[in-house]
């Protein structure tokens, strides 16, 4: 998958790894970065490497909840209402610029992301398996946007920051474009499907068999409890966040060829798993403190099990 994605996306290895980990953990991903760093292209390239159904939904201020979940349509010939599924009924949903839609429409994804179902007119309807929401948002342009509430942020397994490319990577990007690369035509770039639902299920089974020592479980709990006691945060990591950190670390350990988790695996995924589950105090934020800097400080002070 990495090799296929690299045919369309230059660099962004950490984001690619995060997306694969989310697939293995049945989680969802929030991609944050300035415009033009290939957030949407990255998700489209990921979808192209998998034999899975995928849909793209552009979030706008006038988008209605029924545009996401689907709605009941009256069939005049049958004289009854029938359900017309929305774009959420897919395996991989690209929710582009999710913070541009009002809270009412954002909330339409809450049940889908957590319970893997959609309730319309009181009837729950199961979503396909696997199901992953890959949402993008712009961190610098706040006019006309609606920040995601904490309840929805907590449903994302990972928040991945997509940085600007290094100089050599940017040269590579421009060179590809001068040679005729079209980001709208991934097939022409040679991106092909290399895995399907059976491969993904087999990988998830292997991840579930990855062992975790009691000391490592305690290490995860100590890190999360330290965020709740931090004077810089008004909101610390919940038990769901601790579970997400452990799941991510298990998937990462399996990906790099181990059947057990070590503390370094926990450290590797602490930032993407926890940064969106905490809330800074206003005075800390005004002082230039960031969630990442506080979490890094916690990692430096929480005793590491031997």
CSV table of C-alpha atoms in Angstrom, one decimal:
chain,number,residue,atom,x,y,z
A,1,UNK,CA,0.0,0.0,0.0
A,2,UNK,CA,2.9,2.4,0.9
A,3,UNK,CA,4.5,1.8,-2.5
A,4,UNK,CA,1.2,2.4,-4.4
A,5,UNK,CA,0.4,5.5,-2.5
A,6,UNK,CA,3.9,6.9,-3.1
A,7,UNK,CA,3.1,6.9,-6.9
A,8,UNK,CA,0.7,9.7,-6.2
A,9,UNK,CA,1.8,11.3,-2.9
A,10,UNK,CA,5.3,12.4,-2.1
A,11,UNK,CA,6.4,12.0,1.5
A,12,UNK,CA,3.7,12.2,4.2
A,13,UNK,CA,4.9,8.8,5.6
A,14,UNK,CA,3.5,9.5,9.0
A,15,UNK,CA,0.1,10.2,7.6
A,16,UNK,CA,0.1,7.1,5.5
A,17,UNK,CA,1.1,5.0,8.5
A,18,UNK,CA,-1.7,6.6,10.6
A,19,UNK,CA,-4.3,5.8,8.0
A,20,UNK,CA,-3.2,2.2,7.8
A,21,UNK,CA,-3.2,1.9,11.6
A,22,UNK,CA,-6.7,3.3,11.7
A,23,UNK,CA,-7.9,0.7,9.2
A,24,UNK,CA,-6.4,-2.0,11.3
A,25,UNK,CA,-8.0,-0.6,14.5
A,26,UNK,CA,-11.4,0.1,13.0
A,27,UNK,CA,-10.9,3.7,13.8
A,28,UNK,CA,-11.4,7.1,12.1
A,29,UNK,CA,-8.8,9.7,11.1
A,30,UNK,CA,-8.9,13.5,11.2
A,31,UNK,CA,-6.3,15.0,8.8
A,32,UNK,CA,-5.3,18.6,9.5
A,33,UNK,CA,-3.1,20.7,7.3
A,34,UNK,CA,-3.0,23.9,5.3
A,35,UNK,CA,-4.5,23.9,1.8
A,36,UNK,CA,-2.5,22.3,-0.9
A,37,UNK,CA,-0.6,19.6,1.1
A,38,UNK,CA,-2.4,16.7,-0.6
A,39,UNK,CA,-4.8,15.7,2.3
A,40,UNK,CA,-7.6,14.8,-0.1
A,41,UNK,CA,-5.2,13.2,-2.6
A,42,UNK,CA,-3.7,11.1,0.2
A,43,UNK,CA,-7.1,9.6,1.1
A,44,UNK,CA,-8.1,9.0,-2.5
A,45,UNK,CA,-4.8,7.2,-3.1
A,46,UNK,CA,-5.4,5.1,0.0
A,47,UNK,CA,-8.8,4.2,-1.3
A,48,UNK,CA,-7.3,3.3,-4.7
A,49,UNK,CA,-5.0,0.7,-3.1
A,50,UNK,CA,-7.9,-1.1,-1.5
A,51,UNK,CA,-10.7,-3.1,-3.2
A,52,UNK,CA,-13.2,-1.3,-1.1
A,53,UNK,CA,-16.2,1.0,-1.9
A,54,UNK,CA,-15.3,4.6,-1.3
A,55,UNK,CA,-17.3,7.9,-1.5
A,56,UNK,CA,-16.3,11.6,-1.2
A,57,UNK,CA,-18.5,14.1,0.5
A,58,UNK,CA,-17.7,17.8,0.4
A,59,UNK,CA,-19.0,19.5,3.6
A,60,UNK,CA,-20.5,22.9,3.0
A,61,UNK,CA,-22.5,25.3,5.2
A,62,UNK,CA,-25.8,24.3,3.5
A,63,UNK,CA,-25.3,20.5,3.7
A,64,UNK,CA,-28.2,18.8,5.5
A,65,UNK,CA,-27.9,15.7,7.8
A,66,UNK,CA,-30.0,13.8,5.3
A,67,UNK,CA,-27.4,14.5,2.6
A,68,UNK,CA,-25.0,12.4,4.7
A,69,UNK,CA,-27.2,9.7,6.1
A,70,UNK,CA,-29.9,9.3,3.5
A,71,UNK,CA,-33.6,9.8,3.7
A,72,UNK,CA,-37.0,8.3,3.1
A,73,UNK,CA,-38.3,8.8,-0.4
A,74,UNK,CA,-42.0,8.3,-1.3
A,75,UNK,CA,-42.5,5.8,-4.1
A,76,UNK,CA,-45.7,6.8,-5.9
A,77,UNK,CA,-45.9,3.5,-7.8
A,78,UNK,CA,-45.6,1.4,-4.6
A,79,UNK,CA,-47.5,4.0,-2.5
A,80,UNK,CA,-44.9,3.7,0.3
A,81,UNK,CA,-41.8,5.2,1.6
A,82,UNK,CA,-38.4,3.6,0.8
A,83,UNK,CA,-35.0,4.4,2.2
A,84,UNK,CA,-32.5,6.0,-0.1
A,85,UNK,CA,-29.0,5.5,1.5
A,86,UNK,CA,-26.7,8.5,1.7
A,87,UNK,CA,-22.9,8.6,1.0
A,88,UNK,CA,-22.2,7.4,4.5
A,89,UNK,CA,-23.1,3.8,3.4
A,90,UNK,CA,-19.6,3.0,2.1
A,91,UNK,CA,-16.4,1.4,3.3
A,92,UNK,CA,-14.2,4.6,3.2
A,93,UNK,CA,-15.9,8.0,3.5
A,94,UNK,CA,-13.8,11.0,2.6
A,95,UNK,CA,-15.4,13.9,4.6
A,96,UNK,CA,-13.7,16.8,3.0
A,97,UNK,CA,-13.4,20.1,5.1
A,98,UNK,CA,-15.7,18.6,7.8
A,99,UNK,CA,-15.4,21.8,9.9
A,100,UNK,CA,-17.2,23.8,7.1
A,101,UNK,CA,-20.6,22.3,7.9
A,102,UNK,CA,-22.8,23.3,10.9
A,103,UNK,CA,-23.0,21.3,14.1
A,104,UNK,CA,-26.3,19.7,13.2
A,105,UNK,CA,-24.8,18.1,10.1
A,106,UNK,CA,-21.6,17.2,11.9
A,107,UNK,CA,-23.7,15.4,14.5
A,108,UNK,CA,-25.2,13.2,11.7
A,109,UNK,CA,-21.9,11.3,11.7
A,110,UNK,CA,-21.7,10.7,15.5
A,111,UNK,CA,-23.9,7.5,15.5
A,112,UNK,CA,-22.2,6.3,12.3
A,113,UNK,CA,-18.7,6.7,13.7
A,114,UNK,CA,-19.4,5.1,17.1
A,115,UNK,CA,-22.2,2.5,16.6
A,116,UNK,CA,-21.5,1.8,12.9
A,117,UNK,CA,-25.2,2.3,12.1
A,118,UNK,CA,-27.5,5.1,11.0
A,119,UNK,CA,-31.0,5.6,12.4
A,120,UNK,CA,-33.6,7.1,10.1
A,121,UNK,CA,-37.2,7.4,11.2
A,122,UNK,CA,-36.4,5.3,14.2
A,123,UNK,CA,-35.0,2.4,12.2
A,124,UNK,CA,-31.3,1.5,12.7
A,125,UNK,CA,-29.5,0.5,9.5
A,126,UNK,CA,-26.1,-1.2,9.7
A,127,UNK,CA,-23.1,0.3,7.8
A,128,UNK,CA,-20.8,-1.9,5.8
A,129,UNK,CA,-17.7,-3.4,7.3
A,130,UNK,CA,-15.0,-2.1,7.2
A,131,UNK,CA,-16.1,1.5,7.7
A,132,UNK,CA,-13.7,4.4,8.1
A,133,UNK,CA,-14.2,8.1,8.1
A,134,UNK,CA,-11.2,10.1,6.9
A,135,UNK,CA,-12.0,13.8,7.5
A,136,UNK,CA,-9.9,16.8,6.5
A,137,UNK,CA,-9.9,20.2,8.0
A,138,UNK,CA,-7.9,23.5,7.5
A,139,UNK,CA,-6.3,24.7,10.8
A,140,UNK,CA,-5.7,28.4,9.7
A,141,UNK,CA,-8.9,29.6,8.0
A,142,UNK,CA,-11.6,30.0,10.6
A,143,UNK,CA,-14.1,32.3,8.7
A,144,UNK,CA,-17.2,30.3,7.9
A,145,UNK,CA,-16.1,27.2,9.9
A,146,UNK,CA,-17.6,25.4,12.8
A,147,UNK,CA,-15.0,23.8,15.2
A,148,UNK,CA,-15.8,20.2,15.9
A,149,UNK,CA,-17.2,19.6,19.4
A,150,UNK,CA,-15.2,17.5,21.9
A,151,UNK,CA,-17.7,14.6,21.6
A,152,UNK,CA,-17.0,14.3,17.9
A,153,UNK,CA,-13.3,14.8,18.2
A,154,UNK,CA,-13.2,12.0,20.7
A,155,UNK,CA,-14.6,9.6,18.1
A,156,UNK,CA,-11.6,10.0,15.9
A,157,UNK,CA,-8.9,7.4,16.6
A,158,UNK,CA,-6.1,9.7,15.3
A,159,UNK,CA,-5.6,13.3,14.5
A,160,UNK,CA,-2.8,13.5,11.9
A,161,UNK,CA,-1.0,16.7,11.1
A,162,UNK,CA,-0.1,16.9,7.4
A,163,UNK,CA,2.9,19.2,7.2
A,164,UNK,CA,4.4,21.2,4.3
A,165,UNK,CA,6.9,19.1,2.3
A,166,UNK,CA,10.6,19.4,2.7
A,167,UNK,CA,12.5,21.1,-0.2
A,168,UNK,CA,13.6,17.9,-1.9
A,169,UNK,CA,10.0,16.5,-1.7
A,170,UNK,CA,8.6,19.7,-3.1
A,171,UNK,CA,11.0,19.6,-6.0
A,172,UNK,CA,9.8,16.0,-6.6
A,173,UNK,CA,6.2,17.2,-6.6
A,174,UNK,CA,6.8,19.9,-9.2
A,175,UNK,CA,8.9,17.5,-11.3
A,176,UNK,CA,6.0,15.0,-11.4
A,177,UNK,CA,3.6,17.7,-12.5
A,178,UNK,CA,5.9,18.8,-15.3
A,179,UNK,CA,6.1,15.2,-16.5
A,180,UNK,CA,2.3,15.1,-16.8
A,181,UNK,CA,1.1,13.8,-13.4
A,182,UNK,CA,-2.6,14.5,-13.0
A,183,UNK,CA,-3.9,14.2,-9.3
A,184,UNK,CA,-7.4,13.7,-10.7
A,185,UNK,CA,-6.4,10.5,-12.6
A,186,UNK,CA,-4.8,8.1,-10.1
A,187,UNK,CA,-5.1,5.2,-12.6
A,188,UNK,CA,-2.9,7.0,-15.1
A,189,UNK,CA,-0.3,7.4,-12.3
A,190,UNK,CA,-0.3,3.6,-11.9
A,191,UNK,CA,-2.0,3.4,-8.5
A,192,UNK,CA,-3.7,-0.1,-8.3
A,193,UNK,CA,-5.5,-2.0,-5.7
A,194,UNK,CA,-3.2,-4.4,-3.7
A,195,UNK,CA,-5.4,-5.5,-0.8
A,196,UNK,CA,-9.0,-6.3,-0.2
A,197,UNK,CA,-11.5,-7.0,2.6
A,198,UNK,CA,-10.1,-10.5,3.3
A,199,UNK,CA,-6.5,-9.1,3.6
A,200,UNK,CA,-7.7,-6.4,6.0
A,201,UNK,CA,-9.6,-8.9,8.1
A,202,UNK,CA,-6.6,-11.2,8.3
A,203,UNK,CA,-4.4,-8.3,9.4
A,204,UNK,CA,-6.9,-7.3,12.1
A,205,UNK,CA,-7.0,-10.8,13.4
A,206,UNK,CA,-3.2,-10.7,13.7
A,207,UNK,CA,-3.2,-7.3,15.4
A,208,UNK,CA,-5.7,-8.7,17.9
A,209,UNK,CA,-3.2,-11.5,18.8
A,210,UNK,CA,-0.5,-9.0,19.6
A,211,UNK,CA,0.3,-9.3,23.3
A,212,UNK,CA,0.5,-6.5,25.8
A,213,UNK,CA,2.2,-6.9,29.2
A,214,UNK,CA,0.4,-5.6,32.3
A,215,UNK,CA,3.3,-3.1,32.8
A,216,UNK,CA,2.6,-1.6,29.4
A,217,UNK,CA,-1.1,-1.3,30.1
A,218,UNK,CA,-0.2,0.5,33.3
A,219,UNK,CA,2.0,2.8,31.4
A,220,UNK,CA,-0.8,3.8,29.1
A,221,UNK,CA,-3.1,4.4,32.1
A,222,UNK,CA,-0.4,6.6,33.8
A,223,UNK,CA,0.0,8.7,30.7
A,224,UNK,CA,-3.7,9.3,30.4
A,225,UNK,CA,-4.2,10.0,34.1
A,226,UNK,CA,-1.3,12.5,33.9
A,227,UNK,CA,-3.2,14.5,31.3
A,228,UNK,CA,-6.2,14.8,33.7
A,229,UNK,CA,-3.9,16.1,36.4
A,230,UNK,CA,-2.0,18.5,34.2
A,231,UNK,CA,-2.4,22.2,35.2
A,232,UNK,CA,-2.3,23.1,31.5
A,233,UNK,CA,-5.5,21.2,30.6
A,234,UNK,CA,-9.1,21.8,31.5
A,235,UNK,CA,-10.0,18.4,29.8
A,236,UNK,CA,-7.8,15.3,30.0
A,237,UNK,CA,-7.9,12.0,28.1
A,238,UNK,CA,-10.9,9.8,28.8
A,239,UNK,CA,-10.8,6.0,29.1
A,240,UNK,CA,-11.8,5.8,25.5
A,241,UNK,CA,-8.6,7.7,24.6
A,242,UNK,CA,-6.6,5.2,26.7
A,243,UNK,CA,-8.1,2.4,24.8
A,244,UNK,CA,-7.4,4.1,21.5
A,245,UNK,CA,-3.7,4.6,22.4
A,246,UNK,CA,-3.3,0.9,23.3
A,247,UNK,CA,-5.1,-0.2,20.1
A,248,UNK,CA,-2.9,2.1,17.9
A,249,UNK,CA,0.3,0.9,19.6
A,250,UNK,CA,-0.7,-2.8,19.0
A,251,UNK,CA,-1.3,-2.1,15.3
A,252,UNK,CA,2.0,-0.3,15.0
A,253,UNK,CA,3.9,-3.1,16.7
A,254,UNK,CA,2.4,-5.6,14.3
A,255,UNK,CA,3.2,-3.5,11.3
A,256,UNK,CA,6.9,-3.3,12.2
A,257,UNK,CA,7.0,-7.1,12.7
A,258,UNK,CA,6.5,-7.7,16.5
A,259,UNK,CA,3.8,-9.7,18.2
A,260,UNK,CA,4.2,-7.7,21.5
A,261,UNK,CA,4.0,-4.1,22.4
A,262,UNK,CA,6.8,-2.1,24.0
A,263,UNK,CA,6.7,1.4,25.6
A,264,UNK,CA,8.3,2.9,22.5
A,265,UNK,CA,5.2,1.9,20.6
A,266,UNK,CA,3.0,3.8,23.0
A,267,UNK,CA,5.3,6.9,22.7
A,268,UNK,CA,5.1,6.7,18.9
A,269,UNK,CA,1.4,7.1,18.8
A,270,UNK,CA,0.8,9.2,21.9
A,271,UNK,CA,0.6,12.5,20.0
A,272,UNK,CA,-1.7,11.5,17.1
A,273,UNK,CA,-4.0,9.6,19.5
A,274,UNK,CA,-4.2,12.1,22.3
A,275,UNK,CA,-3.7,15.6,20.9
A,276,UNK,CA,-7.4,16.1,20.0
A,277,UNK,CA,-8.8,14.6,23.2
A,278,UNK,CA,-7.4,17.3,25.5
A,279,UNK,CA,-8.3,20.9,26.0
A,280,UNK,CA,-5.9,23.7,26.9
A,281,UNK,CA,-6.6,26.3,29.6
A,282,UNK,CA,-7.0,29.8,28.0
A,283,UNK,CA,-4.0,31.1,29.9
A,284,UNK,CA,-1.8,28.3,28.8
A,285,UNK,CA,-2.9,28.8,25.2
A,286,UNK,CA,-2.2,32.5,25.4
A,287,UNK,CA,1.3,31.6,26.7
A,288,UNK,CA,2.1,29.7,23.5
A,289,UNK,CA,1.6,26.2,25.0
A,290,UNK,CA,0.3,23.5,22.6
A,291,UNK,CA,-1.3,20.1,23.4
A,292,UNK,CA,1.7,18.4,21.7
A,293,UNK,CA,4.2,20.2,24.0
A,294,UNK,CA,2.3,19.3,27.1
A,295,UNK,CA,1.9,15.6,26.0
A,296,UNK,CA,5.6,15.5,25.2
A,297,UNK,CA,6.4,16.8,28.7
A,298,UNK,CA,4.1,14.1,30.2
A,299,UNK,CA,5.9,11.4,28.2
A,300,UNK,CA,9.2,12.7,29.5
A,301,UNK,CA,8.1,12.5,33.2
A,302,UNK,CA,5.9,9.4,33.4
A,303,UNK,CA,8.2,6.5,34.5
A,304,UNK,CA,8.8,4.0,31.7
A,305,UNK,CA,8.3,0.3,32.6
A,306,UNK,CA,11.5,-1.9,32.2
